[in-house]
Short mmCIF file of C-alpha atoms and ligand atoms in Angstrom, two decimals:
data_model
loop_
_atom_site.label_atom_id
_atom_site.label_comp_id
_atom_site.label_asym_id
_atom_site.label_seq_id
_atom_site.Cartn_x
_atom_site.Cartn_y
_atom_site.Cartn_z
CA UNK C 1 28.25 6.24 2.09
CA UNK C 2 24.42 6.37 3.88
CA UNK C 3 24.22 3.66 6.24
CA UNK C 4 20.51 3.71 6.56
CA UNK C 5 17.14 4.51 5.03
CA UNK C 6 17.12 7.37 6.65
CA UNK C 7 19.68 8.72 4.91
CA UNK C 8 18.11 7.98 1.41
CA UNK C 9 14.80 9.13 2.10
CA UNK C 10 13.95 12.94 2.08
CA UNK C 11 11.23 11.73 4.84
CA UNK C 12 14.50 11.13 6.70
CA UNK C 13 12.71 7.46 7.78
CA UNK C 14 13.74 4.35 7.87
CA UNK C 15 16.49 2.08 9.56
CA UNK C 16 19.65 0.01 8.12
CA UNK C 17 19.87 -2.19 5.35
CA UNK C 18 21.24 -5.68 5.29
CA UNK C 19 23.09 -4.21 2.53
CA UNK C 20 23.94 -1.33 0.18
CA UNK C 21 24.98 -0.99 -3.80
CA UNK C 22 25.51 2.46 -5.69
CA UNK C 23 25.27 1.58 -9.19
CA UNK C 24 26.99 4.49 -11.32
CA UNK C 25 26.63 2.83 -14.45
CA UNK C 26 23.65 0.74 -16.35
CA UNK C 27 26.40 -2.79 -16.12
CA UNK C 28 26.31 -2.07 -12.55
CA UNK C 29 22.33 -1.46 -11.53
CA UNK C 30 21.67 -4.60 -13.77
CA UNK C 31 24.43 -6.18 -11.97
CA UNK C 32 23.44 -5.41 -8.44
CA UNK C 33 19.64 -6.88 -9.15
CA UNK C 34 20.57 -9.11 -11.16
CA UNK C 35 23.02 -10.96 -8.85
CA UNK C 36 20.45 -10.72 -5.73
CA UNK C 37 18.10 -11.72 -7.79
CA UNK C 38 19.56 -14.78 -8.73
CA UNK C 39 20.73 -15.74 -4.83
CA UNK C 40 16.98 -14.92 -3.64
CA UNK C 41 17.82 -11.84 -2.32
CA UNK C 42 15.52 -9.18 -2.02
CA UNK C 43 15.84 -5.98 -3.75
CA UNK C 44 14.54 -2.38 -3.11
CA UNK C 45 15.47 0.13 -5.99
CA UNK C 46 16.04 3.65 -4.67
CA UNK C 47 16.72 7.08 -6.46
CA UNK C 48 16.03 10.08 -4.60
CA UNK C 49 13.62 8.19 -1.95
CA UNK C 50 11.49 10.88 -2.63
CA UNK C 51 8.44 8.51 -2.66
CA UNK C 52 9.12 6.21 -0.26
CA UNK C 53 8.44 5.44 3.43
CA UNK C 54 10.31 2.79 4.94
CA UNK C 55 9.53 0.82 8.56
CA UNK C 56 12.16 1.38 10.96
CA UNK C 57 13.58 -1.73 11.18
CA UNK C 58 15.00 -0.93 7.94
CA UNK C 59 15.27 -3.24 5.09
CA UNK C 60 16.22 -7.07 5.46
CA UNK C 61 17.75 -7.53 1.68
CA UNK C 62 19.69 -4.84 -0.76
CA UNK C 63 19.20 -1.85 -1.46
CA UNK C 64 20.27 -0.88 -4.96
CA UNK C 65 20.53 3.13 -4.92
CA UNK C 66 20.58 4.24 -9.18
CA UNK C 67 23.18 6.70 -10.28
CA UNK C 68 23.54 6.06 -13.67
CA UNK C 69 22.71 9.48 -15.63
CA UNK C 70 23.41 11.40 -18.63
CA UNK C 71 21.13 12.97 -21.59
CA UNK C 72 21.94 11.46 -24.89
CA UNK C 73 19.93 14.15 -27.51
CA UNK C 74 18.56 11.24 -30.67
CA UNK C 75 17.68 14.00 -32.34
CA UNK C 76 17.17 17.41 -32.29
CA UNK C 77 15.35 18.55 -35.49
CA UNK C 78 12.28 20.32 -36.45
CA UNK C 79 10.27 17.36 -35.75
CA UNK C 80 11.46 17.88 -32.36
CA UNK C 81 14.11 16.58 -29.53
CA UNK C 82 14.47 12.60 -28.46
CA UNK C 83 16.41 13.02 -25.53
CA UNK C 84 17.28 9.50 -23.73
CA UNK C 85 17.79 9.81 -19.91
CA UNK C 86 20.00 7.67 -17.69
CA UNK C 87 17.51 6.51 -14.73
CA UNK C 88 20.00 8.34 -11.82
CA UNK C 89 19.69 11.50 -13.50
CA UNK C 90 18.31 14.06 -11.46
CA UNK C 91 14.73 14.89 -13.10
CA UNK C 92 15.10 18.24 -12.14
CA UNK C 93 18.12 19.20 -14.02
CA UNK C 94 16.78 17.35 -16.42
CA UNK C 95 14.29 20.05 -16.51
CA UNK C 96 16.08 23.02 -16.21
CA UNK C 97 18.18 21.73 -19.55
CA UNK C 98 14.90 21.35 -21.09
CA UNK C 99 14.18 25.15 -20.65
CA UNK C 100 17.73 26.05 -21.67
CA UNK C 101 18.19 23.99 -24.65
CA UNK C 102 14.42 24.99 -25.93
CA UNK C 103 12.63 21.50 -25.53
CA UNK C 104 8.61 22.00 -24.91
CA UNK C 105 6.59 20.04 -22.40
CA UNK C 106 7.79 19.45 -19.45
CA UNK C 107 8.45 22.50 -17.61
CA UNK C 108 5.44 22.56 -15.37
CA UNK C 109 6.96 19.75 -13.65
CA UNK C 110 10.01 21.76 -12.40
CA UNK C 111 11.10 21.02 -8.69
CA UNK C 112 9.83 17.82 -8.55
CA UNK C 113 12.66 15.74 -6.76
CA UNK C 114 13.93 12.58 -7.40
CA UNK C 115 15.12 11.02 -10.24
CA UNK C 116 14.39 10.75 -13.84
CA UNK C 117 13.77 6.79 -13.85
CA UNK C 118 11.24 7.05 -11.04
CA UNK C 119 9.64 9.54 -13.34
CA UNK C 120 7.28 6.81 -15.25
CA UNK C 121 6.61 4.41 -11.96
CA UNK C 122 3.85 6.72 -10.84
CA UNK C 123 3.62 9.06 -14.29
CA UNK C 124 4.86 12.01 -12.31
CA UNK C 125 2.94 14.64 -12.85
CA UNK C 126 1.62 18.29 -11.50
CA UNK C 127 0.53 21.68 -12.76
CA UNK C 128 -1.33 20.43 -15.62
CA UNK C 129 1.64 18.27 -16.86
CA UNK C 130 2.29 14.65 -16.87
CA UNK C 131 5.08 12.61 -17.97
CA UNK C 132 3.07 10.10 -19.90
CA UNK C 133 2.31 13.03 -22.27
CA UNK C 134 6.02 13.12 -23.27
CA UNK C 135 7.80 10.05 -22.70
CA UNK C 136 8.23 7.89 -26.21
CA UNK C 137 9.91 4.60 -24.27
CA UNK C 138 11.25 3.14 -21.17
CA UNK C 139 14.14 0.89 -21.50
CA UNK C 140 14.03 -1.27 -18.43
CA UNK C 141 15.93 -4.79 -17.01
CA UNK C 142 12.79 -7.28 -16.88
CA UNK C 143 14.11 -8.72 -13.78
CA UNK C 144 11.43 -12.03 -14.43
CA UNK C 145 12.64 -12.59 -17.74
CA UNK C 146 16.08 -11.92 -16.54
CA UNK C 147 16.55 -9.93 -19.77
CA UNK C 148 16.53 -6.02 -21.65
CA UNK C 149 12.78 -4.50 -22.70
CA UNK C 150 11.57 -1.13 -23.38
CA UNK C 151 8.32 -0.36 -23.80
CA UNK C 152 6.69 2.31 -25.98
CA UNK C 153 4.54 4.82 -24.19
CA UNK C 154 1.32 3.27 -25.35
CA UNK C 155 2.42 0.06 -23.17
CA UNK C 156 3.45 1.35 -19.98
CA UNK C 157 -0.44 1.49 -18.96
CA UNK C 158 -0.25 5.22 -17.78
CA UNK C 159 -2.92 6.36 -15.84
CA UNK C 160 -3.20 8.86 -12.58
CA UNK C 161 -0.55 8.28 -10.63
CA UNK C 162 0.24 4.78 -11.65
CA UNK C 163 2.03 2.46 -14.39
CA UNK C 164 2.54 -1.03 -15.37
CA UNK C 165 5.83 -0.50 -13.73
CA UNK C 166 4.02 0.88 -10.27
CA UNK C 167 1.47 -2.09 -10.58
CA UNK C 168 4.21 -5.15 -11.02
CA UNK C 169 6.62 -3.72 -8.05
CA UNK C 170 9.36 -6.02 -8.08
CA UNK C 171 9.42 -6.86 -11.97
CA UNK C 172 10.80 -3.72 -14.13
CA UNK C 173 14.47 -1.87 -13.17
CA UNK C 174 14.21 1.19 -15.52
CA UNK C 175 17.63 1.90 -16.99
CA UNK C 176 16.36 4.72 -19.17
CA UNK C 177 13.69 6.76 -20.32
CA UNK C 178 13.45 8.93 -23.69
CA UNK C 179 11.08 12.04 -23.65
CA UNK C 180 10.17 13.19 -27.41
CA UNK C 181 9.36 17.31 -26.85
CA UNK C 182 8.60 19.91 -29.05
CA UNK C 183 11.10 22.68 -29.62
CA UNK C 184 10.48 26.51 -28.97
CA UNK C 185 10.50 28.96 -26.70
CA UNK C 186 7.33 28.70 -25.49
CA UNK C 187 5.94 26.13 -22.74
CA UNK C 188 2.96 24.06 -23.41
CA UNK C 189 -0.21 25.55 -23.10
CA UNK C 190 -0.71 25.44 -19.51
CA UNK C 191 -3.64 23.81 -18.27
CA UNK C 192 -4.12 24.63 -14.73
CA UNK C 193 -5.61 27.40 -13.61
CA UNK C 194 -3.23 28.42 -10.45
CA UNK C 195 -0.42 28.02 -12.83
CA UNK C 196 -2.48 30.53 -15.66
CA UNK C 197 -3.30 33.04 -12.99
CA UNK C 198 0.42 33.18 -11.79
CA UNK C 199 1.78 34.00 -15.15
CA UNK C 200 -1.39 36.40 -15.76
CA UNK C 201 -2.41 34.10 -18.77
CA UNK C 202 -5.84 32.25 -19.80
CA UNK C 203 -6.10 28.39 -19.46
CA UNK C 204 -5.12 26.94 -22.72
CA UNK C 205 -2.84 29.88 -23.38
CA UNK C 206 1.24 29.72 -23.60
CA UNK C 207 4.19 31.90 -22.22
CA UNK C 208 7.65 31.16 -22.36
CA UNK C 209 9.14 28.19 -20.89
CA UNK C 210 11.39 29.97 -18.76
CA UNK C 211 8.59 31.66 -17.16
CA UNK C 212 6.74 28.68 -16.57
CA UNK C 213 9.18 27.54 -14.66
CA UNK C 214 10.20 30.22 -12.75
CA UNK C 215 5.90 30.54 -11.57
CA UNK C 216 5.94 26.90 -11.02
CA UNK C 217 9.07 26.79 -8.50
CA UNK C 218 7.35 29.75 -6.96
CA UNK C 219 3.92 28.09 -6.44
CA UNK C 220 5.64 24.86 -5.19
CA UNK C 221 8.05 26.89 -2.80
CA UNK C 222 4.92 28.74 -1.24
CA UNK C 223 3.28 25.29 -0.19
CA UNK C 224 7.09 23.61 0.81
CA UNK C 225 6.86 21.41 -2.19
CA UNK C 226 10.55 21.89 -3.23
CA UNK C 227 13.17 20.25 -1.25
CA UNK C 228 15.03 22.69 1.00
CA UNK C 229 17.04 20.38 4.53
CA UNK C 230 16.22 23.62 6.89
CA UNK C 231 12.66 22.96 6.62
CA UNK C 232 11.01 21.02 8.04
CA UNK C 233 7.87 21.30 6.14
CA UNK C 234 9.94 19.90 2.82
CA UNK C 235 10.49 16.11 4.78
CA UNK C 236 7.60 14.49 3.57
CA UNK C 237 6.64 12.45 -0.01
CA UNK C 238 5.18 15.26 -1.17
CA UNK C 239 1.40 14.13 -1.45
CA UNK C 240 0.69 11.03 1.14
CA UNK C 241 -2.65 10.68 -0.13
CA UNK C 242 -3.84 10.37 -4.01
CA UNK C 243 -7.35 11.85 -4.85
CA UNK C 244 -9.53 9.51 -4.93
CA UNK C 245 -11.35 8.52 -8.47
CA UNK C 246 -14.88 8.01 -7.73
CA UNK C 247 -18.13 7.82 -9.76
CA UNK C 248 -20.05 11.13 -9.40
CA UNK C 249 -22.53 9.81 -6.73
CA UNK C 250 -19.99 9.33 -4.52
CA UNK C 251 -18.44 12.98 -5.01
CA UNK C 252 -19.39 14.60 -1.47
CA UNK C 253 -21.52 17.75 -1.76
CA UNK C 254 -19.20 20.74 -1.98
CA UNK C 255 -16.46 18.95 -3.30
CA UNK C 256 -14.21 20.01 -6.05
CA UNK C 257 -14.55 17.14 -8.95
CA UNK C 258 -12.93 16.91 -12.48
CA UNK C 259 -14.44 14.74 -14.89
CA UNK C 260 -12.25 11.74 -16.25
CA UNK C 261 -12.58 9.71 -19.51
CA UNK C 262 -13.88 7.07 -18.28
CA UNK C 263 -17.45 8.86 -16.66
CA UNK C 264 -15.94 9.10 -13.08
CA UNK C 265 -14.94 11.84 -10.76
CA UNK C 266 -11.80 12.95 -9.52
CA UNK C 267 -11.88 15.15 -6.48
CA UNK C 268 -9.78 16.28 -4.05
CA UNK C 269 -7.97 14.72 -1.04
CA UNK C 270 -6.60 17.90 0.33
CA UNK C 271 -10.51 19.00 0.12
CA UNK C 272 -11.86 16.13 2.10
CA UNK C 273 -9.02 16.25 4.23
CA UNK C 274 -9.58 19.80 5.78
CA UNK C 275 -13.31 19.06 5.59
CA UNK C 276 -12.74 15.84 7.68
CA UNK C 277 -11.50 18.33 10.21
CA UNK C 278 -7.49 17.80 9.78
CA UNK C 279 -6.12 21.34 8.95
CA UNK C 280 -2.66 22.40 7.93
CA UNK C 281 -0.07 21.69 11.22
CA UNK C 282 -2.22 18.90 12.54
CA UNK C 283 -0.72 16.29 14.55
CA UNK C 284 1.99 16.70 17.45
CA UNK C 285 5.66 18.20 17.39
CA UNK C 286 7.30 14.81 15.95
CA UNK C 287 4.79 14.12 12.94
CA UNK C 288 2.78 16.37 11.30
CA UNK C 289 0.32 17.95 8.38
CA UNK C 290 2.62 20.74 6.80
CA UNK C 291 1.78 23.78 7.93
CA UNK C 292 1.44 24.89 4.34
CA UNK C 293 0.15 21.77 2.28
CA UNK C 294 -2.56 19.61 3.39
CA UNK C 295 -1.52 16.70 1.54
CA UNK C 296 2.03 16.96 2.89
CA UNK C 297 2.83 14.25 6.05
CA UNK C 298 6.37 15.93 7.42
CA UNK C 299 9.03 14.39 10.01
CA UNK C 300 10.02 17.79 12.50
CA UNK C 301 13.46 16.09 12.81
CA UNK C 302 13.68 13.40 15.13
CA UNK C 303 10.31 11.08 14.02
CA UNK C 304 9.63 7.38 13.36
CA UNK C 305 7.93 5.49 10.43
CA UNK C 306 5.66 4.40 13.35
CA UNK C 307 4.54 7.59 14.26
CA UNK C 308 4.31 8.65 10.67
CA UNK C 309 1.55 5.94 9.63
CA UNK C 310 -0.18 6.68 12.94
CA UNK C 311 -0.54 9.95 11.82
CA UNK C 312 -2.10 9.10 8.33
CA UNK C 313 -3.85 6.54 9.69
CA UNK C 314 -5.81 8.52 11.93
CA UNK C 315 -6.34 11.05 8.86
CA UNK C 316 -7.69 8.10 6.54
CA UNK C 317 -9.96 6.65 9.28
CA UNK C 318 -11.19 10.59 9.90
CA UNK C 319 -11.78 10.83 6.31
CA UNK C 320 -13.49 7.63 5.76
CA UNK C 321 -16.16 7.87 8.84
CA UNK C 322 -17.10 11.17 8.23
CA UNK C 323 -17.27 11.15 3.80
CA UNK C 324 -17.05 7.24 3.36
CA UNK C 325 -14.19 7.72 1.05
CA UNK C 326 -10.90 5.60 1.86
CA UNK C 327 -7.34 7.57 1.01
CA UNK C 328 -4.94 5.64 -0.42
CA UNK C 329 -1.45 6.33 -0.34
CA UNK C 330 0.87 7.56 -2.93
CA UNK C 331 4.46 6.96 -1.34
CA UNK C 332 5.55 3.12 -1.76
CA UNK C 333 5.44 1.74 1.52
CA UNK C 334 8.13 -0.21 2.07
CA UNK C 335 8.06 -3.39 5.32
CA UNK C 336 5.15 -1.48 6.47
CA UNK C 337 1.10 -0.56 5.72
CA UNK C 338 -1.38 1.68 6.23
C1 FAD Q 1 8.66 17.82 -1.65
C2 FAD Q 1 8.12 16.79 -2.63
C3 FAD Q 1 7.31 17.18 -3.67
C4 FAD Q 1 6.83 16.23 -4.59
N1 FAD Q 1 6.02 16.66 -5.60
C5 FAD Q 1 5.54 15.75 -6.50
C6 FAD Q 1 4.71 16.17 -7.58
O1 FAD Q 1 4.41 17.35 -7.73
N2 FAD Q 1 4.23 15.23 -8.43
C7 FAD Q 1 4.55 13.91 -8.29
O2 FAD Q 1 4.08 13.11 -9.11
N3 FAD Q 1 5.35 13.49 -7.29
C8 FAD Q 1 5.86 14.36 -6.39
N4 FAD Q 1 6.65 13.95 -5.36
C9 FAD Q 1 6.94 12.52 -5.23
C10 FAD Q 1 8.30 12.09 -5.82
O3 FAD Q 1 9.19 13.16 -5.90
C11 FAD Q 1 8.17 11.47 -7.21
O4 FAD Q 1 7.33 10.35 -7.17
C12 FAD Q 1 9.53 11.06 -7.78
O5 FAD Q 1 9.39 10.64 -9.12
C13 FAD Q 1 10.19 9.91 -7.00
O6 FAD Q 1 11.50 9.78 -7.48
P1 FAD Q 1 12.63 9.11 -6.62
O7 FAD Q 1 13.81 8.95 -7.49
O8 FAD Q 1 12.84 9.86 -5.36
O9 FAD Q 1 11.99 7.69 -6.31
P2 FAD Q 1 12.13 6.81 -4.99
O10 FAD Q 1 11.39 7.47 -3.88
O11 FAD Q 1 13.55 6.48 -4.75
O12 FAD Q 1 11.34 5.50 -5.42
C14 FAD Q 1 9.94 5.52 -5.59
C15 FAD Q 1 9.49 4.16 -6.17
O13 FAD Q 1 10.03 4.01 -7.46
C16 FAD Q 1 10.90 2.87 -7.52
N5 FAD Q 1 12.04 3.24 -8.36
C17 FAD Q 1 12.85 4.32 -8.25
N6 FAD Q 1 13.74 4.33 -9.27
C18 FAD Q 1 13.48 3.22 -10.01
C19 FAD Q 1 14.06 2.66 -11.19
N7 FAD Q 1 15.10 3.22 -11.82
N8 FAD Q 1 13.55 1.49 -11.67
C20 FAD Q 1 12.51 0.87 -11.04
N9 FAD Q 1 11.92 1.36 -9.93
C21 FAD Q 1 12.40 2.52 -9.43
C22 FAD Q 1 11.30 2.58 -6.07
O14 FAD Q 1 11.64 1.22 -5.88
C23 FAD Q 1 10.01 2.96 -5.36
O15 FAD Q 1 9.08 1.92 -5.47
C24 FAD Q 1 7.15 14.86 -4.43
C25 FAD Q 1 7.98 14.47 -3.36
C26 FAD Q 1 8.46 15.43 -2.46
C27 FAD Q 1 9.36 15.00 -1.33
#
């Protein structure tokens, strides 16, 4: 049994909690909130702890680590595959089955870590894929309402990195999320154009899903984005820093920028980043920039939370004086801030 954040995390941060559940079934995770809900206890909800940085003190309240997994296939027809998935499952089995069994859509997000009911708090997504383009519900405990709820896709307010879920914090346990997919043997047409050139296909163009995945576990493993304990560069949240939205005035010259629906610009944090002056390995031998991802805040073994946020602090504030654009952090901070 972990005894602290730390052990949760794959930042490898974070000190003990006033108190620990493993829920292995839904009765239990509703049981554990539920219960500290009702005796004004707080509650963190932890899968993988793949997106989370805890302070060091730890966590005064309980900690409710989700277990409960399984695939239950709806259906599995022409029309395609509705494939419900217990929120402790690990998303990326839940991957590889998809390439096995034939389902379409997903498998540019292999290697992600983490579980598959974190999957729709921040609409996971990478490579040209996103799970808001493939989840049909959420079935969650509404921990205000002290009650069941699931939520079609159309209502879980899905946008870049971010979901109704992500925006009410302590309000929504999932329990469960169905993906609808196609069926076949080939991926989605892939829509990014390092993923494209590493299968030697156009944008827009498909190969099979196998291969997809095998190019995209390849690209992630080249930049440390796939968990692996004897590196060091892997003990991080993957991305610390979202790129920012902005409206195209604000773009600095030089910058990469992808047009969005609504008129404004995405562009790139890694980009400003390196242009700010903060290159891959920066920082000291406790914290630092991965030495092969930019975006990528790592612990070399024996680091604090404290030393961690000084570390992106010092990268916002760079980035902010010399583009005027302010980072914002994608992990969930957790008794601590930025
Ligand atoms: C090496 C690495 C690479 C990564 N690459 C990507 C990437 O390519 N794309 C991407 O989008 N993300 C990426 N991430 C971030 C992370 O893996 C995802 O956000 C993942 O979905 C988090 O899952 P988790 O189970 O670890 O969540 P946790 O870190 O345990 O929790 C994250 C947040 O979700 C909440 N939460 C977790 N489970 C539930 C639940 N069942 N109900 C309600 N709330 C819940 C927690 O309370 C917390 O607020 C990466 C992380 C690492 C370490």
């Amino acid at each position: 049994m972990p005894s602290t954040l730390a052990d949760l995390t794959t930042l490898r941060l974070g000190g003990p909690p006033a108190e620990l559940v493993e829920a292995p079934d839904e009765a239990s995770l509703i049981e554990a909130v539920s219960s500290a809900d009702e005796s004004g206890k707080p509650v963190l909800v932890v899968g993988g702890g793949s997106n989370l940085v805890v302070a060091d003190e730890g966590y005064a309240g309980r900690v409710v680590v989700v277990r409960n997994g399984g695939l239950t296939v709806e259906t599995d027809t022409c029309g395609g595959a509705f494939v419900e998935i217990g929120a402790g499952e690990p998303w990326d089995d839940v991957v590889a089955t998809a390439v096995e069994r034939g389902w379409v859509g997903i498998e540019a997000l292999s290697g992600i870590p983490g579980t598959t009911g974190a999957t729709p708090i921040q609409n996971v997504g990478a490579y040209g894929q996103e799970v808001a383009q493939t989840i049909a519900r959420v079935r969650t405990w509404d921990r205000r309402l002290r009650g069941l709820r699931t939520f079609a896709a159309d209502d879980c307010r899905f946008a870049y990195r971010t979901s109704r879920f992500k925006q009410d914090p302590e309000r929504f346990v999932v329990l469960s999320t169905t993906f609808q997919l196609t069926l076949g043997d080939l991926g989605a047409p892939v829509q990014y154009a390092e993923l494209a050139h590493a299968l030697g296909i156009g944008i827009g163009e498909r190969a099979p899903s196998a291969d997809v995945r095998e190019a995209v576990l390849g690209l992630r493993r080249g930049k440390a984005m796939v968990l692996d304990p004897a590196d060091h560069d892997t003990w991080s949240t993957g991305s610390f820093f979202t790129n920012p939205i902005l409206p195209a005035s604000e773009v600095p010259d030089g910058a990469p920028s992808w047009g969005q629906p609504d008129g404004q610009v995405k562009t790139s944090a890694a980009w400003l980043i390196e242009h700010a002056g903060f290159t891959k390995g920066f920082g000291t031998d406790r914290v630092r920039v991965s030495s092969r991802h930019t975006l990528a805040l790592t612990n070399r073994g024996d680091a604090t939370t404290t030393e961690l946020l000084e570390l992106a602090r010092t990268i916002r504030d760079g980035v902010q004086e010399r583009f005027g654009v302010t980072l914002v952090n994608e992990p969930v901070l957790v008794g601590c801030e930025l």
